Short mmCIF file of N, CA and C in Angstrom, two decimals:
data_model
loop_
_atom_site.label_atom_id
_atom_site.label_comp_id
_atom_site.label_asym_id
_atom_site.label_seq_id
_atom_site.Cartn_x
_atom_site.Cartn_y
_atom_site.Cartn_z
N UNK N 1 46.53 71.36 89.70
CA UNK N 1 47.17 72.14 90.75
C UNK N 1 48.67 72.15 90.52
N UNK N 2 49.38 72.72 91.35
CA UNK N 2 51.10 72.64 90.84
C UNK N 2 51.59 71.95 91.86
N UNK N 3 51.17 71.18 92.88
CA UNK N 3 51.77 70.35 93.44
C UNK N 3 50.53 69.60 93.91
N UNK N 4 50.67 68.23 93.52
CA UNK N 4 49.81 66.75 94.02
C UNK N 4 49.47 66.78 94.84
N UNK N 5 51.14 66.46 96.05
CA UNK N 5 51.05 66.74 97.51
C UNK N 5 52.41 66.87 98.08
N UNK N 6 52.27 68.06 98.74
CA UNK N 6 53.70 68.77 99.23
C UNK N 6 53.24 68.54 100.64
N UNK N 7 54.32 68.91 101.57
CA UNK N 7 54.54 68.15 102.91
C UNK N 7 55.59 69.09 103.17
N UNK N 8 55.25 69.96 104.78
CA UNK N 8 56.30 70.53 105.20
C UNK N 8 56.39 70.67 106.64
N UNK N 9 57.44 70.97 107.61
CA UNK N 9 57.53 70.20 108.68
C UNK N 9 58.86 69.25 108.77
N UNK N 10 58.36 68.46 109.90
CA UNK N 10 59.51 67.32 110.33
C UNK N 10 58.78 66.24 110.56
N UNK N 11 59.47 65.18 110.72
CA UNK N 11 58.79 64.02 111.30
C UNK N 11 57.44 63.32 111.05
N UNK N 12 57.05 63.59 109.92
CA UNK N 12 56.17 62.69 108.82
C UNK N 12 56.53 61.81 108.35
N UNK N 13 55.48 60.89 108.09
CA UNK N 13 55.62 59.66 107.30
C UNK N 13 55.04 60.01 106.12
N UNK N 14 55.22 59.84 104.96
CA UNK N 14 54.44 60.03 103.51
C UNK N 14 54.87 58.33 103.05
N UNK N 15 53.73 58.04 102.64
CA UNK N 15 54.20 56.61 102.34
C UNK N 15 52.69 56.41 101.35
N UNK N 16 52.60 55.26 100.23
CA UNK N 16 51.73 54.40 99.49
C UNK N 16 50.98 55.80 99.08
N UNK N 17 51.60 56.74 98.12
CA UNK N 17 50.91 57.98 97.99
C UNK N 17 50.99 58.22 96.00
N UNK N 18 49.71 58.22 95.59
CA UNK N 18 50.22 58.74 93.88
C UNK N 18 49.97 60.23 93.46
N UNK N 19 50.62 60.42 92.33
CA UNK N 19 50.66 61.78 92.30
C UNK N 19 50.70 61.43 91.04
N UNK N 20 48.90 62.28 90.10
CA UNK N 20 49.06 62.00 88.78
C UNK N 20 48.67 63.72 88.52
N UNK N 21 48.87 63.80 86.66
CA UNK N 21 48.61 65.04 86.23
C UNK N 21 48.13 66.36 86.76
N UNK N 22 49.48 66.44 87.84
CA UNK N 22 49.69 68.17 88.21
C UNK N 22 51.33 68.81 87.51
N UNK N 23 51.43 70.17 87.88
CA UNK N 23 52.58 69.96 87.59
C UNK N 23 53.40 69.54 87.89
N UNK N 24 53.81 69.34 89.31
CA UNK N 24 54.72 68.39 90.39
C UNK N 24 54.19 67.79 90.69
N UNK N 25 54.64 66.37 90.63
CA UNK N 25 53.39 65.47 91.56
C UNK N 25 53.71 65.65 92.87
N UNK N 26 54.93 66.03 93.32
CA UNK N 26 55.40 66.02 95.19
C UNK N 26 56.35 66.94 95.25
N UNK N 27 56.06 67.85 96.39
CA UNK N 27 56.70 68.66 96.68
C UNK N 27 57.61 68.42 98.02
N UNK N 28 58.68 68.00 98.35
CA UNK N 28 59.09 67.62 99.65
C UNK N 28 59.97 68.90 99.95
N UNK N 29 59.41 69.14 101.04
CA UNK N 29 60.18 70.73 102.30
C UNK N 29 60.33 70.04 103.53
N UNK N 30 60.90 71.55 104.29
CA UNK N 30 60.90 71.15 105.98
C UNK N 30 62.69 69.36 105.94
N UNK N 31 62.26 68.81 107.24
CA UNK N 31 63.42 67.84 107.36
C UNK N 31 62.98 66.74 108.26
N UNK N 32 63.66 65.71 108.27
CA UNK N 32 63.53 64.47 109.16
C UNK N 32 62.04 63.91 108.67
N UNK N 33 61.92 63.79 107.07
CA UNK N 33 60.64 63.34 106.44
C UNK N 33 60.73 62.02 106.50
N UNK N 34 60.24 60.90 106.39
CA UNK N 34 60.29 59.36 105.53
C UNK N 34 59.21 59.07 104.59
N UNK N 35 59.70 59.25 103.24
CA UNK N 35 59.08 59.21 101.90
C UNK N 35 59.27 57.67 101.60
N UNK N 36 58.35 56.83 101.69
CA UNK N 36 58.53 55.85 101.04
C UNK N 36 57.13 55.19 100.02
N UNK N 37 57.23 54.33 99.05
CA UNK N 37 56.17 53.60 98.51
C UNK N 37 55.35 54.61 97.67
N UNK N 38 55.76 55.90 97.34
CA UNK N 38 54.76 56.92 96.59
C UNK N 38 55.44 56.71 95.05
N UNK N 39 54.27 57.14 94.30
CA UNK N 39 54.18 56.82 93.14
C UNK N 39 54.02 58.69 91.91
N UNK N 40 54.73 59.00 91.39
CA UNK N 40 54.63 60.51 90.30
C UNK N 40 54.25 59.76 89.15
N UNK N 41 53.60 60.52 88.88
CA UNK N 41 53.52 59.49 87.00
C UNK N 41 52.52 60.85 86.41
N UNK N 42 53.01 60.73 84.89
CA UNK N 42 52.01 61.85 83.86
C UNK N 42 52.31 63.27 84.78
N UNK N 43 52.96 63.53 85.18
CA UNK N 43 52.96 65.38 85.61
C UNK N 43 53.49 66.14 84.97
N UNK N 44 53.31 67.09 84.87
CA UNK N 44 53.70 68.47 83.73
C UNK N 44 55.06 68.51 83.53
N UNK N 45 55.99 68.56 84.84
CA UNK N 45 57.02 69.22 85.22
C UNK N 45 57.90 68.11 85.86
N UNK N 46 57.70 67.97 86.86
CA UNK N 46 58.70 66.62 87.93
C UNK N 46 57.49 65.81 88.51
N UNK N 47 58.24 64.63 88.91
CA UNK N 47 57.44 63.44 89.60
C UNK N 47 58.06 64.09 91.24
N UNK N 48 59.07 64.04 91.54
CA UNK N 48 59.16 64.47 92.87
C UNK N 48 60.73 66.14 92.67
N UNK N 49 59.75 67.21 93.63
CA UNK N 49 60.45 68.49 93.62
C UNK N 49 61.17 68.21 95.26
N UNK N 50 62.41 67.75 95.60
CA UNK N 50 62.57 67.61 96.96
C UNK N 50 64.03 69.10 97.16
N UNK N 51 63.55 69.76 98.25
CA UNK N 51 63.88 70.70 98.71
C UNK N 51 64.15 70.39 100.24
N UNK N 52 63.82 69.34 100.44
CA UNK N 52 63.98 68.87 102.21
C UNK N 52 65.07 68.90 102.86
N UNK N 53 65.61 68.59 103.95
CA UNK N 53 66.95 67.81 103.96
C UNK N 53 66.58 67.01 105.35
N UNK N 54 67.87 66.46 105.37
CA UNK N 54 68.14 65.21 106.20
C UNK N 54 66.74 64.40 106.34
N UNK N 55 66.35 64.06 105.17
CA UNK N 55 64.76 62.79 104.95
C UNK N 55 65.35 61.56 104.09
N UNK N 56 64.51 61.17 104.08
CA UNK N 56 64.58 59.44 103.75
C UNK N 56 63.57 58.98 102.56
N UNK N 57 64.54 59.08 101.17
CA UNK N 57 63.54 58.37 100.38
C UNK N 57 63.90 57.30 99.75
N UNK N 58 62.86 56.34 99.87
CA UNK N 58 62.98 55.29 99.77
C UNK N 58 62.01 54.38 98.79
N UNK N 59 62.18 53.56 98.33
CA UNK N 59 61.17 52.80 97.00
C UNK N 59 60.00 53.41 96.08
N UNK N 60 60.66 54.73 96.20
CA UNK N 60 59.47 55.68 95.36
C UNK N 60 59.54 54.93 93.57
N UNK N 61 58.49 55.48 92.84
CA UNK N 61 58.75 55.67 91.89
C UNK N 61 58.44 57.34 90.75
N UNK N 62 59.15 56.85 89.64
CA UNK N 62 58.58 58.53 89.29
C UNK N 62 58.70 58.72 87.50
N UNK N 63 57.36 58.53 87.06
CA UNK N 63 58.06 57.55 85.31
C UNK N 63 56.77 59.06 84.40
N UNK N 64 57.04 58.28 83.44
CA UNK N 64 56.31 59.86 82.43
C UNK N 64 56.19 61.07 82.52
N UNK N 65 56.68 61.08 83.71
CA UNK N 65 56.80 63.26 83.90
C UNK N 65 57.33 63.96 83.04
N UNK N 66 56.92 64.95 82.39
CA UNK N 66 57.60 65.84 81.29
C UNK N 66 58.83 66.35 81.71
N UNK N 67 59.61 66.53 82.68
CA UNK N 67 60.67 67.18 82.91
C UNK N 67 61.50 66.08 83.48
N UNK N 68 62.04 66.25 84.98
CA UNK N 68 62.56 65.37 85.72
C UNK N 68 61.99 64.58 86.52
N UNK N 69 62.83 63.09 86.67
CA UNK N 69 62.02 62.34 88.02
C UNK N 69 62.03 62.91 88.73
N UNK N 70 62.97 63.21 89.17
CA UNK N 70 63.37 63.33 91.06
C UNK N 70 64.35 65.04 90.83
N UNK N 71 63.38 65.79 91.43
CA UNK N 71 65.05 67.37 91.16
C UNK N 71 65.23 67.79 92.56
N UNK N 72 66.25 67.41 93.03
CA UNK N 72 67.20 67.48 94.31
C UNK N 72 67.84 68.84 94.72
N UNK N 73 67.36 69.46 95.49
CA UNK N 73 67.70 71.16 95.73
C UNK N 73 68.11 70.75 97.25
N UNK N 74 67.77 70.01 97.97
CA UNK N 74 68.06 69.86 99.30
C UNK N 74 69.75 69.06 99.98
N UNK N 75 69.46 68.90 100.89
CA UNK N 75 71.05 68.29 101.74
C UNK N 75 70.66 67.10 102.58
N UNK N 76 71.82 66.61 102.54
CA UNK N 76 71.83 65.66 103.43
C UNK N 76 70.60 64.46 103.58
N UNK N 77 70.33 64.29 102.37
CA UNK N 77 69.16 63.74 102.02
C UNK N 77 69.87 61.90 101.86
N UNK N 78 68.84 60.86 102.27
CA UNK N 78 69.22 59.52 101.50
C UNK N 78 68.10 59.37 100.97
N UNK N 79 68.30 58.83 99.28
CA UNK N 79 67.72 58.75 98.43
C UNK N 79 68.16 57.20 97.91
N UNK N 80 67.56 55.90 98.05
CA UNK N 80 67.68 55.16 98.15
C UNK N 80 66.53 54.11 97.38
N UNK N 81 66.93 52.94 96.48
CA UNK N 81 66.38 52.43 95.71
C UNK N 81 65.00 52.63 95.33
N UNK N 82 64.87 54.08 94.50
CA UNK N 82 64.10 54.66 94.13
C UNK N 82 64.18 54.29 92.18
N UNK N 83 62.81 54.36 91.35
CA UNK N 83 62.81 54.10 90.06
C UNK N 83 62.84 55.53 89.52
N UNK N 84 63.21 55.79 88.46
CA UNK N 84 62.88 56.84 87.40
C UNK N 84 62.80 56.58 85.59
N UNK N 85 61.87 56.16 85.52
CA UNK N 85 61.76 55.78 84.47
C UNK N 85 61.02 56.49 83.15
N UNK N 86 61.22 57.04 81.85
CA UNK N 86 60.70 57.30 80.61
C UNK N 86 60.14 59.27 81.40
N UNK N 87 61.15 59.77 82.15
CA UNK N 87 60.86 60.75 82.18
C UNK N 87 61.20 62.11 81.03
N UNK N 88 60.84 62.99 80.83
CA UNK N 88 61.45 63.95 79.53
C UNK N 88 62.55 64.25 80.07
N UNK N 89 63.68 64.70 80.56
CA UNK N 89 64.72 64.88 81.00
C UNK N 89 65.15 64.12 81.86
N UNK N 90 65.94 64.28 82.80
CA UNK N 90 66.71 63.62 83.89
C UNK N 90 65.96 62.44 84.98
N UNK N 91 66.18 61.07 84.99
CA UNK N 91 65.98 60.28 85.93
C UNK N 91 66.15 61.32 87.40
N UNK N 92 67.09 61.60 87.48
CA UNK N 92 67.55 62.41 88.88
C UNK N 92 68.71 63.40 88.34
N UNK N 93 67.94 64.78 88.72
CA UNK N 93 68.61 66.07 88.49
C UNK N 93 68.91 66.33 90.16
N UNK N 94 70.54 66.63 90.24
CA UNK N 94 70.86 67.17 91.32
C UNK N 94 71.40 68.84 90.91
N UNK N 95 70.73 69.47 92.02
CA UNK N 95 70.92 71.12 92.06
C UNK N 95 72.35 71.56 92.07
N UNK N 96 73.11 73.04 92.05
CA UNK N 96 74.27 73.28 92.19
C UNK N 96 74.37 73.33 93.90
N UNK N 97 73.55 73.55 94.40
CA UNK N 97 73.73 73.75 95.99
C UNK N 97 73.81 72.65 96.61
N UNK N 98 73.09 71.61 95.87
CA UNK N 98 72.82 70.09 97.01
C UNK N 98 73.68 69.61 97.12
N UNK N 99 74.18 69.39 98.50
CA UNK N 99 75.56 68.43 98.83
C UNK N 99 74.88 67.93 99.85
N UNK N 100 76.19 66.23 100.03
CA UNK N 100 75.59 65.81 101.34
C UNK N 100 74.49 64.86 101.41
N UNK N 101 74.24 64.93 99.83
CA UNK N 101 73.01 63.66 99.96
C UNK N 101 73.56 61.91 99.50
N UNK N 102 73.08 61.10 99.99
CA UNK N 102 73.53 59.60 99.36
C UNK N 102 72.32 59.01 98.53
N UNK N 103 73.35 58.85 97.27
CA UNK N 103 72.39 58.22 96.17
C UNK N 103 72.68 56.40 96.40
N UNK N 104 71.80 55.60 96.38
CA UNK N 104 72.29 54.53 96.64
C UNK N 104 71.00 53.49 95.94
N UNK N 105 71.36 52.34 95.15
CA UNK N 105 70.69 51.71 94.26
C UNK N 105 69.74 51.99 93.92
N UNK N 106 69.69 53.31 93.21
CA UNK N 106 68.64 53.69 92.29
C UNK N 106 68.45 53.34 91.15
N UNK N 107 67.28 53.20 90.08
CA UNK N 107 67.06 52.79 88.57
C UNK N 107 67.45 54.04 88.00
N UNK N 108 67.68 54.16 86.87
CA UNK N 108 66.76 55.34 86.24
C UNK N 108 67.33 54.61 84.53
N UNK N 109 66.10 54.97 83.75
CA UNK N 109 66.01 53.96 82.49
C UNK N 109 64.95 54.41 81.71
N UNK N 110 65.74 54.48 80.28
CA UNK N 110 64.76 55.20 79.26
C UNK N 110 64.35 56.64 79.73
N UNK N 111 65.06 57.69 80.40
CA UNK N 111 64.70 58.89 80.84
C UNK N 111 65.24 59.91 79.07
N UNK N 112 65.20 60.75 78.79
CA UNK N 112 65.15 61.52 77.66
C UNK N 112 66.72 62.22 77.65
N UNK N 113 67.16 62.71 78.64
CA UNK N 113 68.49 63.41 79.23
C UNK N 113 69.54 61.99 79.54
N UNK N 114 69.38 62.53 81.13
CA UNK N 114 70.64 61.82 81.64
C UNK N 114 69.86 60.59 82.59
N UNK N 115 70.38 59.88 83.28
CA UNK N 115 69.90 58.70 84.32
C UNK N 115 69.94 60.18 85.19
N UNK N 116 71.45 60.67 85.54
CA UNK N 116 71.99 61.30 87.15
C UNK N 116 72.24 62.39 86.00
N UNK N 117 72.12 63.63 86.37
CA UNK N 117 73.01 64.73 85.97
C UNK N 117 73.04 65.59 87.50
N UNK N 118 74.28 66.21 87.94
CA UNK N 118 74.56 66.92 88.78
C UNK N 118 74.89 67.99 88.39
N UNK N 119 74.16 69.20 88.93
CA UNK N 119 75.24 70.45 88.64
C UNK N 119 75.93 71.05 89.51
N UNK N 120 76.14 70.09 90.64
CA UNK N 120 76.97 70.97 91.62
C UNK N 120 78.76 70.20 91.13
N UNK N 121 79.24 71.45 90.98
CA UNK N 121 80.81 71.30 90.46
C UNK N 121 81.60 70.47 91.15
N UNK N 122 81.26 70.24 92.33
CA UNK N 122 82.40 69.43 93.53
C UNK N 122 81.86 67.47 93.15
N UNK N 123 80.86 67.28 92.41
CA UNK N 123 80.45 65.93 91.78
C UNK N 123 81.28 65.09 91.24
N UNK N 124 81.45 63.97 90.92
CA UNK N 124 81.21 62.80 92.55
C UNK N 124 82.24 63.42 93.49
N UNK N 125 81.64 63.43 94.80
CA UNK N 125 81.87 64.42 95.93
C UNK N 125 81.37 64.65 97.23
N UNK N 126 80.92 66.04 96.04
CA UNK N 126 79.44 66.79 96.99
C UNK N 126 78.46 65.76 98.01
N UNK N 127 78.18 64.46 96.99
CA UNK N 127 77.01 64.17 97.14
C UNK N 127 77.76 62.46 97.02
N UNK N 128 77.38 61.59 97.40
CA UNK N 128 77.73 60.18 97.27
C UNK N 128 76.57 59.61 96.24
N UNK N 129 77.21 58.64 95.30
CA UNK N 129 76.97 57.67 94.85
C UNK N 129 77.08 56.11 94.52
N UNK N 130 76.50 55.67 95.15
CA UNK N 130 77.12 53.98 95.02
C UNK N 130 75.67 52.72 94.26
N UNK N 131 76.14 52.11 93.47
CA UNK N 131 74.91 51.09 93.05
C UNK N 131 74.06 51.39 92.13
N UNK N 132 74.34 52.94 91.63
CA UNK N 132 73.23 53.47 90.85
C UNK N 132 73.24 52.83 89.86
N UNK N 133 71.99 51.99 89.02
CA UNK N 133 71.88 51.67 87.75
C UNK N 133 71.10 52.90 86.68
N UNK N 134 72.00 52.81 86.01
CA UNK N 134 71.40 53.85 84.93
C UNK N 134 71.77 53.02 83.23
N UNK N 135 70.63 52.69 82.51
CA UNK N 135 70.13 52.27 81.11
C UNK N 135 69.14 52.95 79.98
N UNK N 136 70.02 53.19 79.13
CA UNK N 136 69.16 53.48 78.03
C UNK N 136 68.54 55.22 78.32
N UNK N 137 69.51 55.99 78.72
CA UNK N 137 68.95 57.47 78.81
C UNK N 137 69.04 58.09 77.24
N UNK N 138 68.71 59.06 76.84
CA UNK N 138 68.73 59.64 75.68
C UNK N 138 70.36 60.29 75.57
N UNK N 139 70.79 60.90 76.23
CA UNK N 139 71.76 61.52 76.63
C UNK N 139 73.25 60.97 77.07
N UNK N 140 72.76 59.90 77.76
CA UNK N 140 74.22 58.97 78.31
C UNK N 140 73.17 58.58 79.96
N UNK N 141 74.87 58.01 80.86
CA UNK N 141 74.43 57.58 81.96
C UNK N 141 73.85 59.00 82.87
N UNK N 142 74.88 59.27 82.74
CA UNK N 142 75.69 60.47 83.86
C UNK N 142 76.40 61.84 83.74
N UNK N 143 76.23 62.70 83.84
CA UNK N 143 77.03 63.90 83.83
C UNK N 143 77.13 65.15 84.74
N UNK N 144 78.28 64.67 85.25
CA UNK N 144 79.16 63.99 85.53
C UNK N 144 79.62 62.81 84.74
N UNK N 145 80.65 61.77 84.96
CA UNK N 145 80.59 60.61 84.41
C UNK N 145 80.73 60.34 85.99
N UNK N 146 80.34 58.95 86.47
CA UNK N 146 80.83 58.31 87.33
C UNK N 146 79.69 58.46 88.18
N UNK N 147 78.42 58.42 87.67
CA UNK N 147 77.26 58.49 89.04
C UNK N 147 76.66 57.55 88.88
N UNK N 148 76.93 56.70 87.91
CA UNK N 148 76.19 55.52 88.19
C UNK N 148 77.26 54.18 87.81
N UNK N 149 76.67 53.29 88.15
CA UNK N 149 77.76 52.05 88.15
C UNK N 149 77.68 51.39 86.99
#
């Protein structure tokens, strides 16, 4: 299917959830979500597609996906000690539109690209970063420079 499990609305809990060989494993829409404890692994495309805003993710993980862990199109999002690991591109791809979100002690390690790449121009900025660990990407940490510690 092209999405595992997408979720749209407000005021859900998504929690202890895996998402194997689709093309997205998670699709996050709608706002005021709490994503925590879910698992992307082996998907075509991304481990998590988040488009939400003002939600809460928290101890996800998101490792072997062919593209990106985590690709950030939404606002005002906290994204918070989440893994991204041995993905084909980006640990965490942020969109040109997404501002407003806080990145805060995230992994991302052994991803193919970058740990963080942002393409919104106003980066570090737009969007906060503090604590991020980023190791061993194909690419570098960050690009931007300065999104991870």
């Amino acid at each position: 299917s092209n999405i595992g499990i997408g979720v749209e609305g407000m005021n859900n809990e998504i929690g202890d959830n895996d998402a194997e060989y689709c093309i997205n494993g998670f699709g996050a829409y709608g706002s005021h979500n709490h994503w925590e404890e879910n698992e992307a692994e082996s998907n075509g495309v991304t481990g998590f597609y988040i488009e939400s805003s003002m939600s809460t993710f928290k101890d996800n993980e998101s490792e072997e996906n062919g593209s990106d862990g985590y690709w950030i199109l939404g606002n005002g999002n906290l994204i918070k000690d989440n893994e991204a690991e041995e993905n084909g591109a980006n640990g965490f791809r942020i969109s040109s539109n997404a501002s407003g979100n806080e990145f805060e002690g995230n992994e991302a390690e052994d991803n193919g690209a970058y740990g963080f790449q942002s393409h919104n121009p106003g980066d570090p900025g737009a969007n906060t970063f503090d604590d991020n660990d980023c190791d061993d990407n194909g690419a570098g940490d960050s690009l931007p420079s300065g999104l991870c510690d």
